[in-house]
JSON list of C-alpha atoms in Angstrom, two decimals:
[
{"chain": "A", "resi": 1, "resn": "MET", "atom": "CA", "xyz": [123.76, 73.25, 63.10]},
{"chain": "A", "resi": 2, "resn": "LYS", "atom": "CA", "xyz": [124.78, 71.48, 66.32]},
{"chain": "A", "resi": 3, "resn": "ARG", "atom": "CA", "xyz": [127.36, 74.16, 67.01]},
{"chain": "A", "resi": 4, "resn": "TRP", "atom": "CA", "xyz": [124.81, 76.96, 66.70]},
{"chain": "A", "resi": 5, "resn": "GLY", "atom": "CA", "xyz": [122.35, 75.07, 68.91]},
{"chain": "A", "resi": 6, "resn": "LEU", "atom": "CA", "xyz": [124.97, 74.65, 71.63]},
{"chain": "A", "resi": 7, "resn": "ILE", "atom": "CA", "xyz": [125.99, 78.32, 71.50]},
{"chain": "A", "resi": 8, "resn": "LEU", "atom": "CA", "xyz": [122.36, 79.43, 71.76]},
{"chain": "A", "resi": 9, "resn": "PHE", "atom": "CA", "xyz": [121.66, 77.09, 74.68]},
{"chain": "A", "resi": 10, "resn": "VAL", "atom": "CA", "xyz": [124.69, 78.31, 76.63]},
{"chain": "A", "resi": 11, "resn": "ALA", "atom": "CA", "xyz": [123.81, 81.96, 75.98]},
{"chain": "A", "resi": 12, "resn": "VAL", "atom": "CA", "xyz": [120.25, 81.50, 77.22]},
{"chain": "A", "resi": 13, "resn": "PHE", "atom": "CA", "xyz": [121.45, 79.57, 80.28]},
{"chain": "A", "resi": 14, "resn": "LEU", "atom": "CA", "xyz": [123.90, 82.28, 81.29]},
{"chain": "A", "resi": 15, "resn": "PHE", "atom": "CA", "xyz": [121.30, 85.00, 80.76]},
{"chain": "A", "resi": 16, "resn": "ALA", "atom": "CA", "xyz": [118.34, 83.42, 82.48]},
{"chain": "A", "resi": 17, "resn": "CYS", "atom": "CA", "xyz": [119.49, 81.23, 85.36]},
{"chain": "A", "resi": 18, "resn": "PRO", "atom": "CA", "xyz": [120.03, 83.05, 88.68]},
{"chain": "A", "resi": 19, "resn": "GLY", "atom": "CA", "xyz": [121.72, 79.99, 90.15]},
{"chain": "A", "resi": 20, "resn": "ASN", "atom": "CA", "xyz": [124.56, 79.83, 87.66]},
{"chain": "A", "resi": 21, "resn": "GLY", "atom": "CA", "xyz": [126.78, 82.21, 89.62]},
{"chain": "A", "resi": 22, "resn": "LEU", "atom": "CA", "xyz": [126.24, 85.18, 87.32]},
{"chain": "A", "resi": 23, "resn": "ALA", "atom": "CA", "xyz": [124.11, 88.22, 88.08]},
{"chain": "A", "resi": 24, "resn": "VAL", "atom": "CA", "xyz": [120.62, 88.25, 86.63]},
{"chain": "A", "resi": 25, "resn": "PRO", "atom": "CA", "xyz": [120.50, 90.98, 83.96]},
{"chain": "A", "resi": 26, "resn": "SER", "atom": "CA", "xyz": [119.10, 94.17, 85.45]},
{"chain": "A", "resi": 27, "resn": "MET", "atom": "CA", "xyz": [116.53, 96.35, 83.71]},
{"chain": "A", "resi": 28, "resn": "GLY", "atom": "CA", "xyz": [118.46, 99.28, 85.16]},
{"chain": "A", "resi": 29, "resn": "TRP", "atom": "CA", "xyz": [120.82, 98.88, 82.23]},
{"chain": "A", "resi": 30, "resn": "TRP", "atom": "CA", "xyz": [118.02, 99.38, 79.74]},
{"chain": "A", "resi": 31, "resn": "GLU", "atom": "CA", "xyz": [116.46, 102.47, 78.28]},
{"chain": "A", "resi": 32, "resn": "GLU", "atom": "CA", "xyz": [112.89, 103.37, 79.14]},
{"chain": "A", "resi": 33, "resn": "GLU", "atom": "CA", "xyz": [110.27, 101.73, 76.93]},
{"chain": "A", "resi": 34, "resn": "ALA", "atom": "CA", "xyz": [112.66, 98.89, 76.11]},
{"chain": "A", "resi": 35, "resn": "LEU", "atom": "CA", "xyz": [111.20, 95.90, 74.30]},
{"chain": "A", "resi": 36, "resn": "GLY", "atom": "CA", "xyz": [109.38, 93.59, 76.71]},
{"chain": "A", "resi": 37, "resn": "THR", "atom": "CA", "xyz": [108.93, 96.17, 79.47]},
{"chain": "A", "resi": 38, "resn": "THR", "atom": "CA", "xyz": [105.93, 98.10, 80.72]},
{"chain": "A", "resi": 39, "resn": "HIS", "atom": "CA", "xyz": [106.57, 101.85, 81.02]},
{"chain": "A", "resi": 40, "resn": "GLU", "atom": "CA", "xyz": [104.23, 104.29, 82.77]},
{"chain": "A", "resi": 41, "resn": "PHE", "atom": "CA", "xyz": [104.65, 108.02, 83.25]},
{"chain": "A", "resi": 42, "resn": "TRP", "atom": "CA", "xyz": [102.93, 110.61, 85.46]},
{"chain": "A", "resi": 43, "resn": "ASP", "atom": "CA", "xyz": [103.37, 114.34, 84.74]},
{"chain": "A", "resi": 44, "resn": "PHE", "atom": "CA", "xyz": [100.55, 115.66, 86.97]},
{"chain": "A", "resi": 45, "resn": "THR", "atom": "CA", "xyz": [98.64, 117.61, 84.35]},
{"chain": "A", "resi": 46, "resn": "PRO", "atom": "CA", "xyz": [94.89, 118.34, 84.51]},
{"chain": "A", "resi": 47, "resn": "GLY", "atom": "CA", "xyz": [92.61, 115.41, 83.78]},
{"chain": "A", "resi": 48, "resn": "TYR", "atom": "CA", "xyz": [94.89, 112.76, 85.22]},
{"chain": "A", "resi": 49, "resn": "ILE", "atom": "CA", "xyz": [94.79, 113.58, 88.92]},
{"chain": "A", "resi": 50, "resn": "ILE", "atom": "CA", "xyz": [91.84, 113.48, 91.34]},
{"chain": "A", "resi": 51, "resn": "PRO", "atom": "CA", "xyz": [91.71, 114.88, 94.90]},
{"chain": "A", "resi": 52, "resn": "SER", "atom": "CA", "xyz": [91.21, 111.99, 97.31]},
{"chain": "A", "resi": 53, "resn": "GLY", "atom": "CA", "xyz": [91.06, 112.47, 101.07]},
{"chain": "A", "resi": 54, "resn": "SER", "atom": "CA", "xyz": [94.19, 114.29, 102.19]},
{"chain": "A", "resi": 55, "resn": "GLY", "atom": "CA", "xyz": [95.97, 113.57, 98.91]},
{"chain": "A", "resi": 56, "resn": "TYR", "atom": "CA", "xyz": [95.44, 112.60, 95.30]},
{"chain": "A", "resi": 57, "resn": "THR", "atom": "CA", "xyz": [94.85, 109.60, 93.09]},
{"chain": "A", "resi": 58, "resn": "ALA", "atom": "CA", "xyz": [96.86, 109.93, 89.89]},
{"chain": "A", "resi": 59, "resn": "ASP", "atom": "CA", "xyz": [96.51, 108.05, 86.60]},
{"chain": "A", "resi": 60, "resn": "PRO", "atom": "CA", "xyz": [99.53, 107.59, 84.33]},
{"chain": "A", "resi": 61, "resn": "GLU", "atom": "CA", "xyz": [99.47, 109.87, 81.31]},
{"chain": "A", "resi": 62, "resn": "VAL", "atom": "CA", "xyz": [101.70, 107.70, 79.14]},
{"chain": "A", "resi": 63, "resn": "VAL", "atom": "CA", "xyz": [101.51, 103.91, 79.06]},
{"chain": "A", "resi": 64, "resn": "PHE", "atom": "CA", "xyz": [103.82, 101.82, 76.89]},
{"chain": "A", "resi": 65, "resn": "ASN", "atom": "CA", "xyz": [102.93, 98.13, 76.55]},
{"chain": "A", "resi": 66, "resn": "PRO", "atom": "CA", "xyz": [99.84, 98.44, 78.79]},
{"chain": "A", "resi": 67, "resn": "SER", "atom": "CA", "xyz": [99.65, 94.83, 79.91]},
{"chain": "A", "resi": 68, "resn": "PRO", "atom": "CA", "xyz": [99.34, 94.16, 82.79]},
{"chain": "A", "resi": 69, "resn": "ASN", "atom": "CA", "xyz": [96.86, 96.87, 83.72]},
{"chain": "A", "resi": 70, "resn": "ARG", "atom": "CA", "xyz": [98.15, 100.29, 84.65]},
{"chain": "A", "resi": 71, "resn": "VAL", "atom": "CA", "xyz": [99.64, 101.14, 88.02]},
{"chain": "A", "resi": 72, "resn": "ALA", "atom": "CA", "xyz": [97.50, 102.85, 90.65]},
{"chain": "A", "resi": 73, "resn": "ALA", "atom": "CA", "xyz": [99.25, 105.78, 92.38]},
{"chain": "A", "resi": 74, "resn": "THR", "atom": "CA", "xyz": [98.12, 107.38, 95.63]},
{"chain": "A", "resi": 75, "resn": "ILE", "atom": "CA", "xyz": [100.02, 110.56, 96.54]},
{"chain": "A", "resi": 76, "resn": "THR", "atom": "CA", "xyz": [99.77, 112.36, 99.88]},
{"chain": "A", "resi": 77, "resn": "PRO", "atom": "CA", "xyz": [101.72, 115.60, 100.51]},
{"chain": "A", "resi": 78, "resn": "LEU", "atom": "CA", "xyz": [102.55, 115.86, 104.24]},
{"chain": "A", "resi": 79, "resn": "PRO", "atom": "CA", "xyz": [102.15, 117.48, 106.72]},
{"chain": "A", "resi": 80, "resn": "ALA", "atom": "CA", "xyz": [100.28, 119.66, 104.19]},
{"chain": "A", "resi": 81, "resn": "GLY", "atom": "CA", "xyz": [100.65, 120.34, 100.51]},
{"chain": "A", "resi": 82, "resn": "SER", "atom": "CA", "xyz": [99.05, 121.01, 97.19]},
{"chain": "A", "resi": 83, "resn": "TRP", "atom": "CA", "xyz": [98.95, 120.19, 93.51]},
{"chain": "A", "resi": 84, "resn": "ASP", "atom": "CA", "xyz": [99.58, 123.15, 91.25]},
{"chain": "A", "resi": 85, "resn": "GLY", "atom": "CA", "xyz": [97.41, 121.80, 88.47]},
{"chain": "A", "resi": 86, "resn": "ILE", "atom": "CA", "xyz": [100.24, 122.01, 85.96]},
{"chain": "A", "resi": 87, "resn": "SER", "atom": "CA", "xyz": [103.27, 119.89, 86.69]},
{"chain": "A", "resi": 88, "resn": "THR", "atom": "CA", "xyz": [104.12, 119.38, 90.38]},
{"chain": "A", "resi": 89, "resn": "ILE", "atom": "CA", "xyz": [102.85, 118.19, 93.73]},
{"chain": "A", "resi": 90, "resn": "THR", "atom": "CA", "xyz": [104.32, 120.04, 96.70]},
{"chain": "A", "resi": 91, "resn": "GLY", "atom": "CA", "xyz": [104.47, 119.08, 100.38]},
{"chain": "A", "resi": 92, "resn": "SER", "atom": "CA", "xyz": [105.73, 121.35, 103.14]},
{"chain": "A", "resi": 93, "resn": "GLY", "atom": "CA", "xyz": [107.73, 118.46, 104.63]},
{"chain": "A", "resi": 94, "resn": "TRP", "atom": "CA", "xyz": [107.53, 115.32, 102.54]},
{"chain": "A", "resi": 95, "resn": "ILE", "atom": "CA", "xyz": [105.33, 113.49, 100.05]},
{"chain": "A", "resi": 96, "resn": "GLN", "atom": "CA", "xyz": [104.14, 109.95, 100.55]},
{"chain": "A", "resi": 97, "resn": "VAL", "atom": "CA", "xyz": [103.66, 107.83, 97.42]},
{"chain": "A", "resi": 98, "resn": "ALA", "atom": "CA", "xyz": [101.96, 104.42, 97.21]},
{"chain": "A", "resi": 99, "resn": "LEU", "atom": "CA", "xyz": [102.12, 102.42, 93.97]},
{"chain": "A", "resi": 100, "resn": "GLU", "atom": "CA", "xyz": [99.96, 99.32, 93.49]},
{"chain": "A", "resi": 101, "resn": "ILE", "atom": "CA", "xyz": [101.26, 97.33, 90.54]},
{"chain": "A", "resi": 102, "resn": "PRO", "atom": "CA", "xyz": [99.31, 94.41, 89.02]},
{"chain": "A", "resi": 103, "resn": "ASN", "atom": "CA", "xyz": [101.01, 91.66, 87.05]},
{"chain": "A", "resi": 104, "resn": "TYR", "atom": "CA", "xyz": [100.34, 89.08, 84.37]},
{"chain": "A", "resi": 105, "resn": "GLU", "atom": "CA", "xyz": [98.11, 86.13, 85.23]},
{"chain": "A", "resi": 106, "resn": "ASN", "atom": "CA", "xyz": [100.90, 83.70, 84.35]},
{"chain": "A", "resi": 107, "resn": "LEU", "atom": "CA", "xyz": [103.41, 84.62, 86.99]},
{"chain": "A", "resi": 108, "resn": "ASN", "atom": "CA", "xyz": [107.15, 84.40, 86.54]},
{"chain": "A", "resi": 109, "resn": "GLU", "atom": "CA", "xyz": [110.12, 83.54, 88.68]},
{"chain": "A", "resi": 110, "resn": "TYR", "atom": "CA", "xyz": [111.28, 87.10, 89.03]},
{"chain": "A", "resi": 111, "resn": "LYS", "atom": "CA", "xyz": [109.94, 90.67, 88.81]},
{"chain": "A", "resi": 112, "resn": "GLU", "atom": "CA", "xyz": [111.99, 93.83, 88.52]},
{"chain": "A", "resi": 113, "resn": "LEU", "atom": "CA", "xyz": [110.78, 97.41, 88.56]},
{"chain": "A", "resi": 114, "resn": "TRP", "atom": "CA", "xyz": [112.41, 100.84, 88.54]},
{"chain": "A", "resi": 115, "resn": "VAL", "atom": "CA", "xyz": [110.99, 104.08, 89.89]},
{"chain": "A", "resi": 116, "resn": "ASP", "atom": "CA", "xyz": [112.26, 107.56, 88.98]},
{"chain": "A", "resi": 117, "resn": "ILE", "atom": "CA", "xyz": [110.63, 110.56, 90.66]},
{"chain": "A", "resi": 118, "resn": "GLY", "atom": "CA", "xyz": [112.56, 113.25, 88.79]},
{"chain": "A", "resi": 119, "resn": "SER", "atom": "CA", "xyz": [113.59, 115.33, 91.80]},
{"chain": "A", "resi": 120, "resn": "GLY", "atom": "CA", "xyz": [114.17, 115.21, 95.53]},
{"chain": "A", "resi": 121, "resn": "ILE", "atom": "CA", "xyz": [115.37, 112.29, 97.63]},
{"chain": "A", "resi": 122, "resn": "VAL", "atom": "CA", "xyz": [113.60, 108.96, 97.98]},
{"chain": "A", "resi": 123, "resn": "GLY", "atom": "CA", "xyz": [113.44, 107.34, 101.41]},
{"chain": "A", "resi": 124, "resn": "GLY", "atom": "CA", "xyz": [111.39, 105.01, 103.56]},
{"chain": "A", "resi": 125, "resn": "ILE", "atom": "CA", "xyz": [110.95, 102.39, 100.83]},
{"chain": "A", "resi": 126, "resn": "THR", "atom": "CA", "xyz": [108.70, 99.46, 101.79]},
{"chain": "A", "resi": 127, "resn": "ILE", "atom": "CA", "xyz": [107.37, 96.63, 99.66]},
{"chain": "A", "resi": 128, "resn": "SER", "atom": "CA", "xyz": [104.53, 94.20, 100.29]},
{"chain": "A", "resi": 129, "resn": "ALA", "atom": "CA", "xyz": [103.17, 91.36, 98.17]},
{"chain": "A", "resi": 130, "resn": "THR", "atom": "CA", "xyz": [100.76, 88.49, 98.53]},
{"chain": "A", "resi": 131, "resn": "ASP", "atom": "CA", "xyz": [99.13, 85.82, 96.40]},
{"chain": "A", "resi": 132, "resn": "GLY", "atom": "CA", "xyz": [96.41, 85.08, 98.93]},
{"chain": "A", "resi": 133, "resn": "GLY", "atom": "CA", "xyz": [98.24, 81.91, 99.96]},
{"chain": "A", "resi": 134, "resn": "SER", "atom": "CA", "xyz": [101.36, 80.81, 101.79]},
{"chain": "A", "resi": 135, "resn": "THR", "atom": "CA", "xyz": [103.96, 81.94, 99.25]},
{"chain": "A", "resi": 136, "resn": "THR", "atom": "CA", "xyz": [106.96, 83.70, 100.79]},
{"chain": "A", "resi": 137, "resn": "PHE", "atom": "CA", "xyz": [108.22, 86.63, 98.74]},
{"chain": "A", "resi": 138, "resn": "THR", "atom": "CA", "xyz": [111.71, 88.06, 98.98]},
{"chain": "A", "resi": 139, "resn": "TYR", "atom": "CA", "xyz": [112.61, 91.65, 98.11]},
{"chain": "A", "resi": 140, "resn": "GLU", "atom": "CA", "xyz": [115.80, 93.41, 97.14]},
{"chain": "A", "resi": 141, "resn": "ILE", "atom": "CA", "xyz": [116.04, 97.19, 96.83]},
{"chain": "A", "resi": 142, "resn": "LEU", "atom": "CA", "xyz": [118.53, 98.37, 94.22]},
{"chain": "A", "resi": 143, "resn": "PRO", "atom": "CA", "xyz": [120.21, 101.79, 94.13]},
{"chain": "A", "resi": 144, "resn": "GLY", "atom": "CA", "xyz": [119.43, 103.94, 91.10]},
{"chain": "A", "resi": 145, "resn": "GLN", "atom": "CA", "xyz": [121.62, 106.42, 89.28]},
{"chain": "A", "resi": 146, "resn": "GLY", "atom": "CA", "xyz": [120.76, 109.14, 91.81]},
{"chain": "A", "resi": 147, "resn": "ASP", "atom": "CA", "xyz": [118.83, 109.88, 95.00]},
{"chain": "A", "resi": 148, "resn": "ALA", "atom": "CA", "xyz": [115.58, 110.18, 93.03]},
{"chain": "A", "resi": 149, "resn": "GLU", "atom": "CA", "xyz": [115.68, 106.67, 91.57]},
{"chain": "A", "resi": 150, "resn": "PHE", "atom": "CA", "xyz": [115.52, 103.14, 92.94]},
{"chain": "A", "resi": 151, "resn": "GLY", "atom": "CA", "xyz": [114.83, 99.60, 91.79]},
{"chain": "A", "resi": 152, "resn": "VAL", "atom": "CA", "xyz": [113.11, 96.59, 93.34]},
{"chain": "A", "resi": 153, "resn": "ILE", "atom": "CA", "xyz": [113.51, 92.88, 92.66]},
{"chain": "A", "resi": 154, "resn": "ILE", "atom": "CA", "xyz": [110.76, 90.54, 93.88]},
{"chain": "A", "resi": 155, "resn": "ARG", "atom": "CA", "xyz": [110.99, 86.74, 93.84]},
{"chain": "A", "resi": 156, "resn": "PRO", "atom": "CA", "xyz": [108.73, 85.11, 92.81]},
{"chain": "A", "resi": 157, "resn": "ASN", "atom": "CA", "xyz": [106.60, 87.52, 90.82]},
{"chain": "A", "resi": 158, "resn": "PRO", "atom": "CA", "xyz": [103.39, 88.23, 92.84]},
{"chain": "A", "resi": 159, "resn": "TYR", "atom": "CA", "xyz": [99.91, 88.92, 91.54]},
{"chain": "A", "resi": 160, "resn": "VAL", "atom": "CA", "xyz": [100.14, 92.45, 92.94]},
{"chain": "A", "resi": 161, "resn": "GLU", "atom": "CA", "xyz": [102.94, 94.27, 94.71]},
{"chain": "A", "resi": 162, "resn": "LYS", "atom": "CA", "xyz": [102.64, 97.49, 96.67]},
{"chain": "A", "resi": 163, "resn": "VAL", "atom": "CA", "xyz": [105.61, 99.86, 96.70]},
{"chain": "A", "resi": 164, "resn": "ASN", "atom": "CA", "xyz": [105.55, 102.73, 99.19]},
{"chain": "A", "resi": 165, "resn": "PHE", "atom": "CA", "xyz": [108.14, 105.47, 99.54]},
{"chain": "A", "resi": 166, "resn": "VAL", "atom": "CA", "xyz": [108.62, 109.03, 100.75]},
{"chain": "A", "resi": 167, "resn": "VAL", "atom": "CA", "xyz": [109.87, 111.99, 98.70]},
{"chain": "A", "resi": 168, "resn": "MET", "atom": "CA", "xyz": [111.95, 114.55, 100.58]},
{"chain": "A", "resi": 169, "resn": "SER", "atom": "CA", "xyz": [113.57, 117.80, 99.50]},
{"chain": "A", "resi": 170, "resn": "ALA", "atom": "CA", "xyz": [117.22, 117.71, 98.45]},
{"chain": "A", "resi": 171, "resn": "THR", "atom": "CA", "xyz": [117.69, 121.36, 99.39]},
{"chain": "A", "resi": 172, "resn": "GLY", "atom": "CA", "xyz": [115.87, 121.65, 102.71]},
{"chain": "A", "resi": 173, "resn": "GLY", "atom": "CA", "xyz": [112.89, 123.45, 101.22]},
{"chain": "A", "resi": 174, "resn": "PRO", "atom": "CA", "xyz": [109.44, 122.03, 100.45]},
{"chain": "A", "resi": 175, "resn": "ALA", "atom": "CA", "xyz": [109.34, 118.57, 98.92]},
{"chain": "A", "resi": 176, "resn": "VAL", "atom": "CA", "xyz": [108.39, 118.70, 95.24]},
{"chain": "A", "resi": 177, "resn": "LEU", "atom": "CA", "xyz": [107.32, 115.80, 93.04]},
{"chain": "A", "resi": 178, "resn": "ASP", "atom": "CA", "xyz": [107.82, 116.65, 89.35]},
{"chain": "A", "resi": 179, "resn": "TYR", "atom": "CA", "xyz": [106.93, 113.32, 87.77]},
{"chain": "A", "resi": 180, "resn": "ILE", "atom": "CA", "xyz": [106.98, 109.58, 88.28]},
{"chain": "A", "resi": 181, "resn": "HIS", "atom": "CA", "xyz": [108.36, 106.99, 85.87]},
{"chain": "A", "resi": 182, "resn": "VAL", "atom": "CA", "xyz": [107.73, 103.29, 86.48]},
{"chain": "A", "resi": 183, "resn": "ASP", "atom": "CA", "xyz": [109.37, 100.62, 84.32]},
{"chain": "A", "resi": 184, "resn": "THR", "atom": "CA", "xyz": [108.74, 96.93, 84.96]},
{"chain": "A", "resi": 185, "resn": "ILE", "atom": "CA", "xyz": [109.73, 93.59, 83.52]},
{"chain": "A", "resi": 186, "resn": "CYS", "atom": "CA", "xyz": [108.82, 90.03, 84.43]},
{"chain": "A", "resi": 187, "resn": "THR", "atom": "CA", "xyz": [111.57, 87.52, 83.73]},
{"chain": "A", "resi": 188, "resn": "PRO", "atom": "CA", "xyz": [110.31, 84.09, 82.56]},
{"chain": "A", "resi": 189, "resn": "GLU", "atom": "CA", "xyz": [111.42, 80.93, 84.29]},
{"chain": "A", "resi": 190, "resn": "PRO", "atom": "CA", "xyz": [114.60, 79.41, 82.81]},
{"chain": "A", "resi": 191, "resn": "ALA", "atom": "CA", "xyz": [112.62, 76.27, 81.93]},
{"chain": "A", "resi": 192, "resn": "MET", "atom": "CA", "xyz": [110.19, 78.31, 79.84]},
{"chain": "A", "resi": 193, "resn": "ILE", "atom": "CA", "xyz": [113.03, 80.06, 78.04]},
{"chain": "A", "resi": 194, "resn": "GLY", "atom": "CA", "xyz": [114.56, 76.66, 77.36]},
{"chain": "A", "resi": 195, "resn": "LEU", "atom": "CA", "xyz": [111.33, 75.43, 75.80]},
{"chain": "A", "resi": 196, "resn": "LEU", "atom": "CA", "xyz": [111.13, 78.52, 73.59]},
{"chain": "A", "resi": 197, "resn": "VAL", "atom": "CA", "xyz": [114.71, 78.06, 72.44]},
{"chain": "A", "resi": 198, "resn": "PHE", "atom": "CA", "xyz": [114.16, 74.34, 71.81]},
{"chain": "A", "resi": 199, "resn": "GLY", "atom": "CA", "xyz": [111.09, 75.15, 69.71]},
{"chain": "A", "resi": 200, "resn": "GLY", "atom": "CA", "xyz": [113.06, 77.70, 67.75]},
{"chain": "A", "resi": 201, "resn": "LEU", "atom": "CA", "xyz": [115.80, 75.15, 67.03]},
{"chain": "A", "resi": 202, "resn": "ILE", "atom": "CA", "xyz": [113.24, 72.63, 65.77]},
{"chain": "A", "resi": 203, "resn": "ILE", "atom": "CA", "xyz": [111.75, 75.22, 63.41]},
{"chain": "A", "resi": 204, "resn": "ARG", "atom": "CA", "xyz": [115.21, 76.23, 62.21]},
{"chain": "A", "resi": 205, "resn": "ARG", "atom": "CA", "xyz": [116.13, 72.58, 61.56]},
{"chain": "A", "resi": 206, "resn": "ALA", "atom": "CA", "xyz": [112.88, 71.96, 59.67]},
{"chain": "A", "resi": 207, "resn": "LYS", "atom": "CA", "xyz": [113.55, 74.97, 57.43]},
{"chain": "A", "resi": 208, "resn": "TRP", "atom": "CA", "xyz": [117.14, 73.78, 56.89]},
{"chain": "A", "resi": 209, "resn": "LYS", "atom": "CA", "xyz": [115.92, 70.40, 55.67]},
{"chain": "A", "resi": 210, "resn": "LEU", "atom": "CA", "xyz": [113.56, 72.09, 53.22]}
]
């Protein structure tokens, strides 16, 4: 019993603690809709997109684990562009995308999200976050598997983060936005994970005595 408890404690420590010299596990290794993540998908079909000013406000069409609330997406094709009403948004030069992503009320030490736009090249990535107080947030932009994907790590996890980026053509023609995938995960504080593990060990020991 003691041996299993020690092994479990060490495994959790190595997984959860950023300060232990090992890299924090990245959601970029995971498949979409992995357990514990929030996955949202835009495919720009009728009923999910609304003209707004010079662009569009788009609702996600697929939401997996819809807590926290869904992401708000504002899409502006520039200098001019259109939505074909079926599957794409097109801009003659580039397309500006703004994602506003709410989080759980009980904030965590660390937030990671991945964005995949399906085509084109992503550039001009900016992130902003606030809790209405004096908290200082740090950001790290992670490269994806291609030019149309990127990740963001935010420490600590804010109430709301805003992620802005620009979609450009990979071929020199008009910029085209086929879809947007957003996958997020909030990593609990190591202390919280420790408490959960400790509770699990107590339950296991109680069952063993029975």
